[in-house]
C-alpha positions as CSV (number, residue, x, y, z in Angstrom):
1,X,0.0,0.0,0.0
2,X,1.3,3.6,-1.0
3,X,3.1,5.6,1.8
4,X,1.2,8.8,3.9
5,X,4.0,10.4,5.1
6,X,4.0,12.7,8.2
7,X,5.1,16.0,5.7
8,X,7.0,15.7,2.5
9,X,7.9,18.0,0.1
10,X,5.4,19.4,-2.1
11,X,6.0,20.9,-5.3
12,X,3.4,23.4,-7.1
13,X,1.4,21.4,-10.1
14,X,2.3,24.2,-12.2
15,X,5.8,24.4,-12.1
16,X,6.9,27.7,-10.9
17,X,9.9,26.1,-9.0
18,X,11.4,25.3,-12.2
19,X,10.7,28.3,-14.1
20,X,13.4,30.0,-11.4
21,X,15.9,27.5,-10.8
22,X,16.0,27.0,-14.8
23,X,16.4,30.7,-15.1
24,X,19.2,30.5,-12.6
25,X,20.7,27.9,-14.4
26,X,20.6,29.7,-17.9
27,X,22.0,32.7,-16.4
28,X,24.8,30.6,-14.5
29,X,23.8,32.2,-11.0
30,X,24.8,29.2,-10.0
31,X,26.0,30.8,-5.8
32,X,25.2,31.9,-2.6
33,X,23.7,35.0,-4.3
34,X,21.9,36.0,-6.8
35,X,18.3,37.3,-8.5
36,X,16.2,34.2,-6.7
37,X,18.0,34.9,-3.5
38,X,17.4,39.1,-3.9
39,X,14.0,38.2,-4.7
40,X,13.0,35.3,-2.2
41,X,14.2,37.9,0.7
42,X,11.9,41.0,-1.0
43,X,8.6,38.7,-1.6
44,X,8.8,36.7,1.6
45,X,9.7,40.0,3.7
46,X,6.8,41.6,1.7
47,X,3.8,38.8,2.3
48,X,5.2,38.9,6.3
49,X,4.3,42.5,6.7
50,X,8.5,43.4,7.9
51,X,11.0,45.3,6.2
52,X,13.9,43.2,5.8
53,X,15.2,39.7,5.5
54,X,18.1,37.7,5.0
55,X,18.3,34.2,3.4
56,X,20.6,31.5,4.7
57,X,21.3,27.9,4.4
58,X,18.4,26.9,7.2
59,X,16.5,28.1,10.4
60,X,18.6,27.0,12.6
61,X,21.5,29.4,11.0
62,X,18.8,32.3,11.4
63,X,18.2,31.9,14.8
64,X,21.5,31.7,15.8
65,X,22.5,35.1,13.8
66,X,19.5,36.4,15.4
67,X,21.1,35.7,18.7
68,X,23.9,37.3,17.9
69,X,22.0,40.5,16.5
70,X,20.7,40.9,19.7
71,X,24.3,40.3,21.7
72,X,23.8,37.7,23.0
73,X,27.2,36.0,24.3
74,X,29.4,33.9,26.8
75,X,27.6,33.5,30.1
76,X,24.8,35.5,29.3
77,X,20.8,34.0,30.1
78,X,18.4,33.4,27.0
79,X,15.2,32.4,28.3
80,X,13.6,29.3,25.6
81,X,10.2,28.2,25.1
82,X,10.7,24.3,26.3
83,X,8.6,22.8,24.4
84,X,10.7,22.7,20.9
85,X,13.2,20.9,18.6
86,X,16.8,21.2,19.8
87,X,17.4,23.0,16.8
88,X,15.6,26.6,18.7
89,X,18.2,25.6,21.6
90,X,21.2,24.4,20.5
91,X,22.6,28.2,18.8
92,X,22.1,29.5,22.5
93,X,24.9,27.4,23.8
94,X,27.0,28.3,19.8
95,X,27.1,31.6,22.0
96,X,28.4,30.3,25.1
97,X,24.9,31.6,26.8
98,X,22.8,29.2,29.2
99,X,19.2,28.3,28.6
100,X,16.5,28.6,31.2
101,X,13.7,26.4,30.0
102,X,10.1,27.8,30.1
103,X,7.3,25.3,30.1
104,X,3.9,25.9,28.2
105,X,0.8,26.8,29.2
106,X,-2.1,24.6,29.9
107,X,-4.1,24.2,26.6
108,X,-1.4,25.4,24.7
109,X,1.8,24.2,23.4
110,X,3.8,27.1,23.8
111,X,5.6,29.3,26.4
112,X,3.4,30.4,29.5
113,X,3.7,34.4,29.9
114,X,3.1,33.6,33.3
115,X,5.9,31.6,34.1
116,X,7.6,33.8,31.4
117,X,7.2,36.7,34.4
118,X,8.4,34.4,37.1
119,X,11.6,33.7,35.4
120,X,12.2,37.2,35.3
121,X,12.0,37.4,39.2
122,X,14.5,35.2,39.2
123,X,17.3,36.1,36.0
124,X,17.9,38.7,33.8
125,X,17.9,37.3,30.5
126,X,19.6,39.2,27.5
127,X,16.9,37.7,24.9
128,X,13.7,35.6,24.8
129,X,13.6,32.7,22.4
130,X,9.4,31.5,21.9
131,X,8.2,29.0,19.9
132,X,5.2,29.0,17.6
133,X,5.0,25.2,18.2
134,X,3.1,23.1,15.0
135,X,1.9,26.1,13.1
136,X,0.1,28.0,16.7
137,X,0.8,30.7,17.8
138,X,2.3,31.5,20.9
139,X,0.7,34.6,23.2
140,X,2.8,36.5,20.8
141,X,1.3,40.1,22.1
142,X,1.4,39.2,25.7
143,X,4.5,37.5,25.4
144,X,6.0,41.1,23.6
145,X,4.4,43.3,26.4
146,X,6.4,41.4,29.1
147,X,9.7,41.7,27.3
148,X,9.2,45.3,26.3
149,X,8.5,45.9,30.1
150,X,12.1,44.3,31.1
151,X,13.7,45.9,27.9
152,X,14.6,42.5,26.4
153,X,14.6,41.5,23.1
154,X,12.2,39.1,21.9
155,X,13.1,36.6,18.8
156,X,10.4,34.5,17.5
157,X,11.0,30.8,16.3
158,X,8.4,30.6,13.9
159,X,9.9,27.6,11.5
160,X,7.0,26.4,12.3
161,X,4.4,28.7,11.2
162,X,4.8,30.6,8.3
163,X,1.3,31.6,6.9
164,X,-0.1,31.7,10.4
165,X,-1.5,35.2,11.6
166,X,-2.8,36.4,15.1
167,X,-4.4,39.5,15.5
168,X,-3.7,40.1,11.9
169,X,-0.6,39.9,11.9
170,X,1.9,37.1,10.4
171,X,4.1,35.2,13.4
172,X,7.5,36.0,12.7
173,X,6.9,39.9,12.7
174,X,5.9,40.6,15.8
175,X,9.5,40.2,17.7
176,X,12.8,42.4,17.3
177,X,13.6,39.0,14.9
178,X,11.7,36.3,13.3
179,X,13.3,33.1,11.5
180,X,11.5,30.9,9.3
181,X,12.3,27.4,8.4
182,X,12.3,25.8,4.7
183,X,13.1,22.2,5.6
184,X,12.2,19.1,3.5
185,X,9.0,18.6,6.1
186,X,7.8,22.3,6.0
187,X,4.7,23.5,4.6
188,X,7.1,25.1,2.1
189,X,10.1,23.9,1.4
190,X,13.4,24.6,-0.5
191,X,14.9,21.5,0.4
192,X,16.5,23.3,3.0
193,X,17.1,26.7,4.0
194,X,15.8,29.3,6.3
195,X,15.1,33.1,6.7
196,X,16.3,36.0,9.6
197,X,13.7,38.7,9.3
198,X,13.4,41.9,11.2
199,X,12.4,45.6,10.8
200,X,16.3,46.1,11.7
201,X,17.6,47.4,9.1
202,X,21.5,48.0,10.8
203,X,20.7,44.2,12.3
204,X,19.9,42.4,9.2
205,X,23.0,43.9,7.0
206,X,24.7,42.5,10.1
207,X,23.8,38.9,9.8
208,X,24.2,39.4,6.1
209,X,28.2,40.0,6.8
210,X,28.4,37.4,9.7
211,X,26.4,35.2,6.9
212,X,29.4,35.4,4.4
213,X,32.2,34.8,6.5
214,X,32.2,38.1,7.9
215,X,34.2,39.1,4.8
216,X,35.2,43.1,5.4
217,X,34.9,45.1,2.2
218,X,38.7,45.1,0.9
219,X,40.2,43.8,-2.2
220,X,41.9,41.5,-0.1
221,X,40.2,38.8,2.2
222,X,40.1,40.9,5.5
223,X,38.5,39.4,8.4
224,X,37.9,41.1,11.9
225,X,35.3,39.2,13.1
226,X,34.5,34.9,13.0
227,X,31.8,34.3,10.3
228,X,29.5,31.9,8.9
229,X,29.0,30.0,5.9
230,X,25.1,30.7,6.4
231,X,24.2,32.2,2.8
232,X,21.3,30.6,0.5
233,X,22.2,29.4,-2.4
234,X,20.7,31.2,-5.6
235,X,19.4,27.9,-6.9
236,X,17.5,27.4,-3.5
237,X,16.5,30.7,-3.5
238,X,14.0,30.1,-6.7
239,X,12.4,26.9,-5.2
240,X,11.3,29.2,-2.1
241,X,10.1,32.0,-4.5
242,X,7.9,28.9,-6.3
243,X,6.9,27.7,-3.1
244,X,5.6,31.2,-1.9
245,X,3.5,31.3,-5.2
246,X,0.6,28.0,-3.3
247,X,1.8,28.7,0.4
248,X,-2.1,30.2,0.8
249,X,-3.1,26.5,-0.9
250,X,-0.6,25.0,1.7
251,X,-2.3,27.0,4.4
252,X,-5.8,25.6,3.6
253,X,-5.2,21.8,3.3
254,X,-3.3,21.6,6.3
255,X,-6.7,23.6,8.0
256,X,-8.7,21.1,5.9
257,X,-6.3,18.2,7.6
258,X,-6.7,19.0,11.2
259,X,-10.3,20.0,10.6
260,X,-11.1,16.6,9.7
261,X,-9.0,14.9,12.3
262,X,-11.1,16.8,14.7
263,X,-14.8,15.7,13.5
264,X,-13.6,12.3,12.6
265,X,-12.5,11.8,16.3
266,X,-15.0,14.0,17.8
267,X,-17.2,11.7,20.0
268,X,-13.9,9.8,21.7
269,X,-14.0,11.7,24.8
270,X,-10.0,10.5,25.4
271,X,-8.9,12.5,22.4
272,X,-8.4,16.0,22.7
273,X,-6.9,18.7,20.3
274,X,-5.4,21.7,20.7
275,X,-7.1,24.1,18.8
276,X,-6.1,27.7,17.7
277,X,-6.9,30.8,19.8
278,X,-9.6,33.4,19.3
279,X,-8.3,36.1,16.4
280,X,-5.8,33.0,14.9
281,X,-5.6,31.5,11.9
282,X,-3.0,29.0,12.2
283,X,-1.6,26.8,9.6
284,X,-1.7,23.8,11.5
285,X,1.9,22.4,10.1
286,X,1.4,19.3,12.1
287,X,-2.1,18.3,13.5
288,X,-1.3,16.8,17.2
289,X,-3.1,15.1,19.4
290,X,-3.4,14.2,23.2
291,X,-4.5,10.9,24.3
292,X,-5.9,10.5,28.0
293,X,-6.1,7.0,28.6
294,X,-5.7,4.5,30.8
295,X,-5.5,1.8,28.2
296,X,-4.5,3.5,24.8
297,X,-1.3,5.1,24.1
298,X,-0.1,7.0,21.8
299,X,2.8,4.2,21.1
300,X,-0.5,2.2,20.4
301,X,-1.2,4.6,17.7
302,X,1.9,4.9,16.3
303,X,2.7,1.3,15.9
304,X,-1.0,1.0,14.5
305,X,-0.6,3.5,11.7
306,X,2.9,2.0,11.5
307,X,1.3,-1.4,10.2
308,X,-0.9,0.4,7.6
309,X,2.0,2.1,6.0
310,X,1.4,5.6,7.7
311,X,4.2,7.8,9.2
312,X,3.7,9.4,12.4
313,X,5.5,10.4,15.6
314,X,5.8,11.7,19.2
315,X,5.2,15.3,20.3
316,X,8.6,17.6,20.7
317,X,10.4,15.9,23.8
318,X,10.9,18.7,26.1
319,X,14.6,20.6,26.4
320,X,14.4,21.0,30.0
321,X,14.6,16.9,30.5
322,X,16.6,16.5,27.1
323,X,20.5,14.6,28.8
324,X,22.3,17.3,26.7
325,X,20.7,20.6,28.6
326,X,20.4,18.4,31.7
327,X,22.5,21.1,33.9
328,X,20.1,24.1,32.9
329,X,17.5,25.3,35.1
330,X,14.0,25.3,33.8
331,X,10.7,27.2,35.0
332,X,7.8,24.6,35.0
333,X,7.7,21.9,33.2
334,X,4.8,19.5,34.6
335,X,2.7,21.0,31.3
336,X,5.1,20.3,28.6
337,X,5.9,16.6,30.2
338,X,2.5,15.8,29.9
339,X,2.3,16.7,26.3
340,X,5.1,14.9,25.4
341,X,3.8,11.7,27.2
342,X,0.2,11.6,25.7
343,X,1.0,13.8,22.5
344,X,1.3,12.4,18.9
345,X,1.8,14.2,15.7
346,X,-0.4,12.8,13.0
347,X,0.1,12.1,9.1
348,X,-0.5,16.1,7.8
349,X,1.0,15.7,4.4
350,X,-0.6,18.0,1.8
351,X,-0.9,15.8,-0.7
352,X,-3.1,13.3,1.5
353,X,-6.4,12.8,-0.2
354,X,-9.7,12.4,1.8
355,X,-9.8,9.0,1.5
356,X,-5.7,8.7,2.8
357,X,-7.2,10.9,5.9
358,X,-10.4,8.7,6.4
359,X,-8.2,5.7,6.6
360,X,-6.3,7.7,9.5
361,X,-9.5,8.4,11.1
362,X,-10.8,4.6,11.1
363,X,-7.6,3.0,12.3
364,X,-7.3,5.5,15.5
365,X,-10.9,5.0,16.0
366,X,-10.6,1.0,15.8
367,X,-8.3,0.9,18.7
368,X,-10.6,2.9,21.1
């Protein structure tokens, strides 16, 4: 039987991919720069509602420039949503800061502004690293209101959640920086890839140098400063400016997705979603469930959907009990633990057909 897969790459029916990496190809912009890569920053910066962006070789390289941008360094605090891939974490300790682990709040996967507060009583951070976990969006405007009180910059990880918008406005632009994330399993994709985005002007050229191996402008190669080999490549580049072309189309089948995980498993009253907030439209990247039962796991699931050809996976184990930030303090963490133990991420591939999703539906439903 054909595989679902959890999220693959999904290139436009009509081709626009091709149309720029062929152009690239015929104009032998064949580098780390380029007319794709010019114009990938410009339309993406554009469709966020933010002035500026930089394109690198993944999301992971944005947040850690970002970081950086905001001066972060040896020793220094960087408080981080828990609830996460390592990849939001691990730049924090490139810098030689220390993550304190925040745990989310109850009914939502990510950071609690109130235990975002208490952590403040207890460090003083020199940045705030939140999550828009599976395509939701954190408390953004709360969230900002609390760091703009302590004067401390606020960087959103929102690999996660491009095309979702809270309040009417896109996650991503409501921090000093945003990064967004083009990996194979994205809702777009450029194979891989990320973007650093910010109404910085002075902070963006910045992470364009440190980018490019903080090459100073001589005829010579001077250096002054330790750089990165972070740039996108101009062949990259024109995937992402296809891929921007059905992002809206993304958006809506991965709504269409959760939607129908929801009513299928509506009446078992040991499934439970969580949904977006009032004044969100999220993209739903992944559509995750919680499972409170004393006889069905979510391993159940898994190995069920496993038999049947279907990819799926746990929920995000939390940093805060991850062995490699084992010696970091953490605020919280009973909510985050629990998600983790009864969560699982469901098939959301965009090319699932209703028929692939009510085969999902039947098999969960078959074990309760």
């Amino acid at each position: 039987m054909e595989r679902i897969f959890l999220s693959s790459p999904h290139m436009s029916d009509e081709g626009y991919e091709q149309e720029y990496v062929q152009e690239a190809f015929d104009t032998n912009w064949i580098a780390p720069l380029g007319k794709n890569v010019d114009g990938f920053e410009e339309e993406l910066a554009e469709m966020v509602g933010i002035d500026h962006a930089t394109a690198l070789s993944s999301g992971t390289a944005a947040i850690h420039l970002a970081l950086k941008a905001v001066g972060v360094g040896e020793g220094d605090i960087v408080f981080c949503q828990s609830l996460t891939f390592s990849a939001t974490a691990n730049p924090i300790v490139y810098e030689g800061a220390k993550p304190v682990f925040i745990d989310s709040e109850p009914g939502n996967w990510n950071m609690d502004p109130k235990l975002l507060e208490e952590a403040f009583e207890k460090y003083t951070p020199k940045a705030v690293l939140i999550v828009h976990l599976y395509g939701l969006s954190a408390k953004i405007d709360e969230i900002k209101a609390i760091c703009e009180k302590h004067n401390v910059p606020l960087i959103e990880d929102a690999a996660e959640s491009l095309g979702t918008i809270y309040k009417d406005q896109w996650t991503g632009a409501f921090g000093d920086y945003g990064i967004f994330s083009f990996n194979g399993n994205k809702i777009i994709t450029t194979s891989g890839g990320g973007m650093l985005v910010s109404n910085n002007e002075e902070g963006i050229q910045k992470a364009k140098f440190w980018a490019t191996q903080a090459r100073e402008p001589e005829r010579h190669y001077q250096h002054e400063e330790i750089g990165y080999n972070y740039r996108m490549s101009n062949i990259v580049a024109g995937i992402g400016r296809g891929q921007l072309k059905v992002l809206e189309d993304r958006v809506q089948q991965k709504r269409h997705i959760f939607n129908t995980y929801k009513k299928g498993l509506a009446d078992i009253e040991e499934i439970s979603f969580i949904d977006e907030m009032e004044d969100e439209r999220a993209n739903f990247w992944l559509s995750t469930l919680l499972i409170d039962s004393d006889e069905v796991t979510p391993t159940m699931i898994m190995d069920a959907l496993k038999e049947e050809n279907i990819e799926s996976r746990p929920v995000w184990k939390p940093m805060h009990i991850q062995p490699v930030f084992s010696k970091y303090d953490s605020v919280g963490g009973e909510v985050s633990e629990e998600y983790f133990e009864k969560g699982i991420c469901l098939p959301s591939d965009t090319k699932m057909t209703d028929e692939d999703l009510e085969r999902v539906v039947q098999i969960i439903r078959g074990i309760f």
